[in-house]
Short mmCIF file of C-alpha atoms in Angstrom, two decimals:
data_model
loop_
_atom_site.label_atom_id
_atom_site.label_comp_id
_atom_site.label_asym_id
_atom_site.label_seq_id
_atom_site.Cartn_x
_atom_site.Cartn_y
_atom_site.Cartn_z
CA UNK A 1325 -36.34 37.07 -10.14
CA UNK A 1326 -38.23 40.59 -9.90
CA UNK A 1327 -36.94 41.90 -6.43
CA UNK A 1328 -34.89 40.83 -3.84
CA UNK A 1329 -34.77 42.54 0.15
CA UNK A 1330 -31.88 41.71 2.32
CA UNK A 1331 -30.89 42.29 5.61
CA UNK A 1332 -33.82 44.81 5.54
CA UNK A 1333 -35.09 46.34 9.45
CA UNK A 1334 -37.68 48.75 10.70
CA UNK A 1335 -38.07 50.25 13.98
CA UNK A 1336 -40.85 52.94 15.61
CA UNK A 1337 -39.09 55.00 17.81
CA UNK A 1338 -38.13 52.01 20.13
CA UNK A 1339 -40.09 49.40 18.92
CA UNK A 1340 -38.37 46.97 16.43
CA UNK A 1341 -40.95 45.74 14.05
CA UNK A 1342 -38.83 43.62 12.21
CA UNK A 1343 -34.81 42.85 11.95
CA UNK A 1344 -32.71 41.34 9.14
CA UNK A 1345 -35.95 40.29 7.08
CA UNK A 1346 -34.64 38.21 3.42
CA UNK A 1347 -37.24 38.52 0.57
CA UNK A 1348 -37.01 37.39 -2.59
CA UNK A 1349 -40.24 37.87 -5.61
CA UNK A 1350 -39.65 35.90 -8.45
CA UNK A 1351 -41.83 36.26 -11.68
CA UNK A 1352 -45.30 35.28 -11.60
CA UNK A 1353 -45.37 34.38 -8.20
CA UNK A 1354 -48.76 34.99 -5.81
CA UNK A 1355 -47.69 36.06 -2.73
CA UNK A 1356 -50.15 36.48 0.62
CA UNK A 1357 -48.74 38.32 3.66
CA UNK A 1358 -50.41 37.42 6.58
CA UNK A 1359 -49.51 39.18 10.28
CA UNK A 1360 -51.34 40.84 13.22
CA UNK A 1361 -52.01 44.47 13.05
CA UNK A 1362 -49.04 46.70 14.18
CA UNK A 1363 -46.81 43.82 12.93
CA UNK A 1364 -45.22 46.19 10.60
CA UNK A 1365 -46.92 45.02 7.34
CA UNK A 1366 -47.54 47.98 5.79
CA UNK A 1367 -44.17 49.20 6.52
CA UNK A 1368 -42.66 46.16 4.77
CA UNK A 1369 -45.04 47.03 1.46
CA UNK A 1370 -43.84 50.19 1.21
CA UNK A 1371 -40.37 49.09 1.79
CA UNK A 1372 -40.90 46.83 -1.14
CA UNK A 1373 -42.57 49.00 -3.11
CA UNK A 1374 -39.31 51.09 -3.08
CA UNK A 1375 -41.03 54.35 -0.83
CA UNK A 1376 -39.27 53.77 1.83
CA UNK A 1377 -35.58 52.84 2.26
CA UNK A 1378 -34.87 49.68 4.27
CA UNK A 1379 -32.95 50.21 7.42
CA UNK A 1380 -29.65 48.71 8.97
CA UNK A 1381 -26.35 49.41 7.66
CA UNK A 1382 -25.82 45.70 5.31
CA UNK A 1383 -29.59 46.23 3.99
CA UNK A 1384 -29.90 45.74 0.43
CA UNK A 1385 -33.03 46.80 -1.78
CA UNK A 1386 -32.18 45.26 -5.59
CA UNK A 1387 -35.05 46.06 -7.82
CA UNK A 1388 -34.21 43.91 -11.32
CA UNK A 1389 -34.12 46.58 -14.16
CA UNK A 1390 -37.30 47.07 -16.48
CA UNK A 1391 -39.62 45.97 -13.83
CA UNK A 1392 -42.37 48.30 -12.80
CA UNK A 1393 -44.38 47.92 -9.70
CA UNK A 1394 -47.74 49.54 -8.58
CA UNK A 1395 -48.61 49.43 -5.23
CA UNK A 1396 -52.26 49.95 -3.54
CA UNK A 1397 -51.72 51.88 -0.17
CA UNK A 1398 -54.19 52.11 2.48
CA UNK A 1399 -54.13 55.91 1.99
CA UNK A 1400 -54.63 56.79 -1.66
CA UNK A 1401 -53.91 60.06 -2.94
CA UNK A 1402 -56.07 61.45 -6.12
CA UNK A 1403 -57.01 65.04 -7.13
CA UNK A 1404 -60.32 65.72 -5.89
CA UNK A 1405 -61.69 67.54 -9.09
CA UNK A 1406 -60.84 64.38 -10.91
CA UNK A 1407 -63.02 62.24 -12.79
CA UNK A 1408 -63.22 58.42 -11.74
CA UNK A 1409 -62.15 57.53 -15.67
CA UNK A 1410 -58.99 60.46 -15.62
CA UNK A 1411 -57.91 59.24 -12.17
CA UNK A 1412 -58.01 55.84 -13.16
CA UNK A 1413 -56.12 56.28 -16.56
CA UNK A 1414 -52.29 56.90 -15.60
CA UNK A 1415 -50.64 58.81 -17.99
CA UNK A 1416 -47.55 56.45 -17.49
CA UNK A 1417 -48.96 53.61 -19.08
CA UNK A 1418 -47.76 52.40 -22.82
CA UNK A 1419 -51.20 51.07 -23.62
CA UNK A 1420 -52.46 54.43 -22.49
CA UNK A 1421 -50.22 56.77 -24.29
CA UNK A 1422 -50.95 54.95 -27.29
CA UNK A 1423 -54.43 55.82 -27.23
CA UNK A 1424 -53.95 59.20 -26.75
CA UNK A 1425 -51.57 59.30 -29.29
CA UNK A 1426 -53.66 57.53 -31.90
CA UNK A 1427 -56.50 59.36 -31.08
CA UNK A 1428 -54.65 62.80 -31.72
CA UNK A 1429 -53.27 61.66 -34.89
CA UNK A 1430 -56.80 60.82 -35.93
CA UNK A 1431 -57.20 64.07 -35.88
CA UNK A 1432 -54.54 64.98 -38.05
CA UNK A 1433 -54.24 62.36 -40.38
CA UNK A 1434 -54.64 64.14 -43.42
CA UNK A 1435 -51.58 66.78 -42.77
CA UNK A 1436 -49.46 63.71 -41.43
CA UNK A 1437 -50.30 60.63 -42.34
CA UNK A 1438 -47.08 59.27 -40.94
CA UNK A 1439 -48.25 59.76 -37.45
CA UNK A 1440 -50.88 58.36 -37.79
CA UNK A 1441 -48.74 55.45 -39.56
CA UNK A 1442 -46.69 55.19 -36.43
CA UNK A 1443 -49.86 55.97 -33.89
CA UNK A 1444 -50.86 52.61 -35.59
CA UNK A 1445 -47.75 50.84 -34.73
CA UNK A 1446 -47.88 51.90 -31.68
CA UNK A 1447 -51.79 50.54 -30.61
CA UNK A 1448 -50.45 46.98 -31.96
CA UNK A 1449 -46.90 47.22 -30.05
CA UNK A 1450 -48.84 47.91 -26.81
CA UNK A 1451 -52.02 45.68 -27.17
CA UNK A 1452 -54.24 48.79 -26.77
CA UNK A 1453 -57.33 48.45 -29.16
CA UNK A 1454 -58.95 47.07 -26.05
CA UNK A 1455 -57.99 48.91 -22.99
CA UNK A 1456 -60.99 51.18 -22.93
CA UNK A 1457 -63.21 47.79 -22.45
CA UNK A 1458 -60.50 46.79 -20.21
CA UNK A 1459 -61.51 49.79 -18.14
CA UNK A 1460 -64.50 49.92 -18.16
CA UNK A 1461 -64.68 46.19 -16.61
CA UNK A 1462 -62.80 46.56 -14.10
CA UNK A 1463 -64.63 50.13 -12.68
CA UNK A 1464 -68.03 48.27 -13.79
CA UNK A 1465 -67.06 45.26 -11.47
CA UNK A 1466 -65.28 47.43 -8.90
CA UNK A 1467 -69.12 49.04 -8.64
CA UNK A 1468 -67.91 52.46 -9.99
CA UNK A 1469 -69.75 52.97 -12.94
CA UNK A 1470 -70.41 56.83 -12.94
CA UNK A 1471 -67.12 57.45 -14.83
CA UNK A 1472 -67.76 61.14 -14.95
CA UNK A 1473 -68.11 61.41 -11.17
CA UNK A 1474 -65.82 63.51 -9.29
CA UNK A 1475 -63.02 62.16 -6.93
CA UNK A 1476 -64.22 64.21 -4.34
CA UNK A 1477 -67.95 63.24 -4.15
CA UNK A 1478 -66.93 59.80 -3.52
CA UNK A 1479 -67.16 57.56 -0.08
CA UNK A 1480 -64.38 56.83 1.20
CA UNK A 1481 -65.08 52.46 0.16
CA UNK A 1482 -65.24 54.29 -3.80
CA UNK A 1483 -62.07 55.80 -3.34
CA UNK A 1484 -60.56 52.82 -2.10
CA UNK A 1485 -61.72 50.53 -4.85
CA UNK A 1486 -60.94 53.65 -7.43
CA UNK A 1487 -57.16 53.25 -5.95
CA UNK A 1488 -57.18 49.68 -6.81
CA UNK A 1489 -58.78 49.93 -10.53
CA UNK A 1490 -55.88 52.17 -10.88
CA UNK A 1491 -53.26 49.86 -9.79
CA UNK A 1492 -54.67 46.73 -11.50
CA UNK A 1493 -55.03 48.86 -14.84
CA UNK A 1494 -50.99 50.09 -14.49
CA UNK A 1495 -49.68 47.44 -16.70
CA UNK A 1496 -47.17 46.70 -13.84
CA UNK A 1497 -44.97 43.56 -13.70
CA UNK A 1498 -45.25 43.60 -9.74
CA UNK A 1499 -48.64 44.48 -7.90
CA UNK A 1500 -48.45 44.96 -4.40
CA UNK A 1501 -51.67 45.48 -2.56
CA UNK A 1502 -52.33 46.38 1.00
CA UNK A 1503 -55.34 44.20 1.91
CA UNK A 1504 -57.21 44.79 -1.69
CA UNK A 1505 -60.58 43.31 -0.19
CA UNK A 1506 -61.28 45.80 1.97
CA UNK A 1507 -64.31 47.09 0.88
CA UNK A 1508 -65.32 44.86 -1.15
CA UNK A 1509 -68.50 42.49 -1.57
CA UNK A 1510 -68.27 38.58 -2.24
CA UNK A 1511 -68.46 39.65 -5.60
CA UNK A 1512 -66.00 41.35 -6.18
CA UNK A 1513 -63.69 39.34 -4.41
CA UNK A 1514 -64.03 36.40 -6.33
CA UNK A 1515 -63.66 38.10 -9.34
CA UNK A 1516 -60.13 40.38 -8.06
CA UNK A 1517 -59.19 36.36 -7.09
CA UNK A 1518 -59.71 35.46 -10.35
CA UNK A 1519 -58.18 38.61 -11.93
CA UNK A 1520 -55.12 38.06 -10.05
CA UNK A 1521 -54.47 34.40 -10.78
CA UNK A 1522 -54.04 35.09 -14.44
CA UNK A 1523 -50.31 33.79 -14.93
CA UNK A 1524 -48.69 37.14 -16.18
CA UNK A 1525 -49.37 38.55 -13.02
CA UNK A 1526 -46.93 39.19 -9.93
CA UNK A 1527 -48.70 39.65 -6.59
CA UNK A 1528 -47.78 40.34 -3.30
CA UNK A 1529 -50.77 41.08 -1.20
CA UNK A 1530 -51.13 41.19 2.71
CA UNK A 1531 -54.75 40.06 3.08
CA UNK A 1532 -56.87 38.73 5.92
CA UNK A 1533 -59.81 37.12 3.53
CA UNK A 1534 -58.93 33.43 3.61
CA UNK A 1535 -60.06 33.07 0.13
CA UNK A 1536 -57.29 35.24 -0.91
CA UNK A 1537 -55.01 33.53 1.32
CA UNK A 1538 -56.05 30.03 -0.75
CA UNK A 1539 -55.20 31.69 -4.08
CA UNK A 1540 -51.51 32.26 -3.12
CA UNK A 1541 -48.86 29.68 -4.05
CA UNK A 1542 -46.31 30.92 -1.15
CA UNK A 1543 -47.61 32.36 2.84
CA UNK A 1544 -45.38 34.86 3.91
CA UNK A 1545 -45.87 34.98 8.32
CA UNK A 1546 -44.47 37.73 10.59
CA UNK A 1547 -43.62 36.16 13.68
CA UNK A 1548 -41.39 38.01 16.51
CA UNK A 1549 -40.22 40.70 13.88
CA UNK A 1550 -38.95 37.76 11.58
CA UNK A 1551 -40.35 35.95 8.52
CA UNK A 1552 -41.08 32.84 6.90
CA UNK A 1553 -42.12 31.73 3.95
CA UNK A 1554 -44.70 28.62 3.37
CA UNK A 1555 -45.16 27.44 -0.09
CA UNK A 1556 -48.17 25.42 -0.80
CA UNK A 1557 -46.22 22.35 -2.19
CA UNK A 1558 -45.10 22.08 1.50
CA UNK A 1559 -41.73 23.31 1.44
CA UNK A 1560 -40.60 25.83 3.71
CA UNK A 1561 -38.18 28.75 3.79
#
């Protein structure tokens, strides 16, 4: 399994949001998170997403090694004189430093061929002869299609579906999105639904479209500041 939470609370000020919650994500699992507002949803994302420390003396936050998450917060944070294609391509990414890589050795092939050898190695290691297609989709279906258009003349709907391009293009082993369809059309809900079913994909998503809710294999309810899990073959945890 990816990640496992134990024994994990949260409180505001005097207000317990939730107590001893038990979460385990295993591997290619789509998870939807469904809860009223001030339920403490986002709290638990970011717990999850390893920003914020879980609470209560036996809480446990095991994150298995190698895995990388991205997470979609309902606040993104991106440098205003940015471009929608620099903000979107995360200098982080494998895939992404290949490119750059390759495309410096280019440059330089004929003083050192052997970077360029290894620039090479490096496109086929990481799968990246495609990712600028790959990017372009996803803005192109995410109706951002001005790639040279700066962060800061966006709306604030752009910036939100700019802040989940980014995530969905992070090569991460866990996504975890805080309500991903906001601001989105029909559209482009069915095709994030279909984006996020592909199998190599680990989701955990709170969402309030019921068509997201469908896609998941497992429910996850807040209820009284506890949780349970309902898994579509009909078992129960």
């Amino acid at each position: 399994h990816y990640l496992t939470l134990e024994r994990a609370s949260k409180s505001f000020g005097e207000k317990i949001l939730f107590k001893d919650v038990d979460l385990m994500i295993n591997k290619g699992e789509k998870i939807a998170l469904i809860a009223p507002n001030g339920t403490g949803k986002s709290s638990m994302l970011r717990m999850i997403a390893g920003i914020d420390k879980p609470e209560g003396e036996m809480a446990t936050f095991l994150l298995s090694k190698n895995v990388k998450v991205a997470f979609l917060d309902q606040d993104p944070n991106f440098d205003p004189e940015s471009s929608v294609i620099d903000s979107v391509l995360d200098a982080d990414v494998p895939a992404i430093k290949a490119v750059k890589k390759y495309e410096l050795a280019q440059l330089h092939a004929t003083e050192n061929p052997k970077d360029l050898e290894e620039a090479l190695h490096e496109m086929d290691l990481h799968k990246a002869w495609d990712i600028e297609s790959k990017v372009k989709e996803i803005l192109f279906k995410l109706n951002l299609q001005n790639l040279e258009q700066k962060v800061k003349t966006l709306s604030g709907g752009q910036v939100k579906r700019l802040a989940l391009a980014h995530v969905l293009l992070a090569q991460a082993d866990l996504i975890i999105l805080d309500e991903p369809s906001n601001h989105l059309d029909m559209d482009m809900i069915e095709w994030l639904e279909e984006y996020l079913s592909q199998d190599s994909l680990t989701v955990l998503m709170v969402t309030h479209e019921p068509d997201m809710a469908r896609y998941a294999k497992r429910i996850i309810h807040f209820l009284d500041g506890r949780v349970s899990s309902d898994h579509r073959n009909g078992e129960n945890t």
